[in-house]
Amino acid sequence: MDFYLDSADYQKITEYVEAYHIKGVTSNPTIIVKDKADILKLVEVVPKDKELFMQVISDEVEGIMAETKKLMSLGKNIIVKIPASPNGLKAIKKLKEEGIKTLATGIYSVEQALMAANCGAAYVAPYVNRICDLEMDGVKAALEIQKTFKEQQIDCKVLAASFKNLMQVKELLINGIDAVTISADLMEKLIYNKNTEYAVKDFVSAWKEYTGKDTLGL
Ligand code: G3P
């Protein structure tokens, strides 16, 4: 499975992406606004060997296609996210016909994911927690999409997004999701466990008491 960082925070990107074998960075207009980021600077900060997903704003077919091509011209590692709206799906289909790989974002159901894949999306992004906010099971929906794609050998990856907690992430990971993109806050919780830190402190203090050293001393 692949991990992505859902962030436009330059510092967090630099801190996590290389160090923890994160496959890339995902963003959307809200994230860019929240992190007070800039598209060109974001392109610069994300290492060239990591994928960078950026989203269009236009909802007209021609506008989506033009924005997609503009974004793609900024770097070879850029994959464009297009909302799975009626026009978004049309644009995804046209772009696929031109050999352009896209991600269909804002997916709320299996049938919508299937339609996006059928139009030629290379990735779909189910919005797990936003589905939960609608009193439905977002984890189940994402897993249904993954299972259907696998069973029907549909050539489209599931990059699950919109998480509120690590329980949601865990359920997807242990059930074979292709990829998850998680916020810097959740990434930090995933990487750092205070109990591991306590255990390490115990090892070091026992060692120091015995040897007087805080390294193996070999
Ligand atoms: O990448 C888009 C997705 O992360 C949206 O997340 O937290 O706004 O529901 P959220």
CSV table of N, CA and C and ligand atoms in Angstrom, one decimal, residues 6 28 31 81 127 130 161-162, ligand 1:
chain,number,residue,atom,x,y,z
A,6,ASP,N,-1.4,14.5,2.8
A,6,ASP,CA,-2.4,15.4,2.3
A,6,ASP,C,-2.1,16.8,2.9
A,28,ASN,N,-5.5,20.1,-2.3
A,28,ASN,CA,-6.7,20.6,-2.9
A,28,ASN,C,-6.8,22.1,-2.6
A,31,ILE,N,-6.8,23.0,1.1
A,31,ILE,CA,-5.6,22.7,1.8
A,31,ILE,C,-4.6,23.8,1.5
A,81,LYS,N,-6.0,16.3,-10.1
A,81,LYS,CA,-7.2,15.9,-9.5
A,81,LYS,C,-8.4,16.7,-10.1
A,127,TYR,N,-14.0,9.9,-0.3
A,127,TYR,CA,-13.9,10.8,0.9
A,127,TYR,C,-14.4,10.2,2.1
A,130,ARG,N,-15.9,12.3,5.1
A,130,ARG,CA,-17.1,13.1,4.6
A,130,ARG,C,-18.3,12.2,4.4
A,161,ALA,N,-9.1,9.3,0.8
A,161,ALA,CA,-8.8,10.6,1.4
A,161,ALA,C,-9.9,11.0,2.4
A,162,SER,N,-9.6,12.1,3.1
A,162,SER,CA,-10.6,12.6,4.1
A,162,SER,C,-10.7,11.7,5.3
B,1,G3P,O1,-7.7,15.5,-0.3
B,1,G3P,C1,-9.0,15.8,0.0
B,1,G3P,C2,-9.6,15.3,1.2
B,1,G3P,O2,-8.5,15.1,2.1
B,1,G3P,C3,-10.6,16.1,1.9
B,1,G3P,O3,-10.4,16.0,3.3
B,1,G3P,O4,-10.6,16.6,5.6
B,1,G3P,O5,-11.5,18.2,3.9
B,1,G3P,O6,-12.6,16.0,4.4
B,1,G3P,P1,-11.3,16.8,4.3
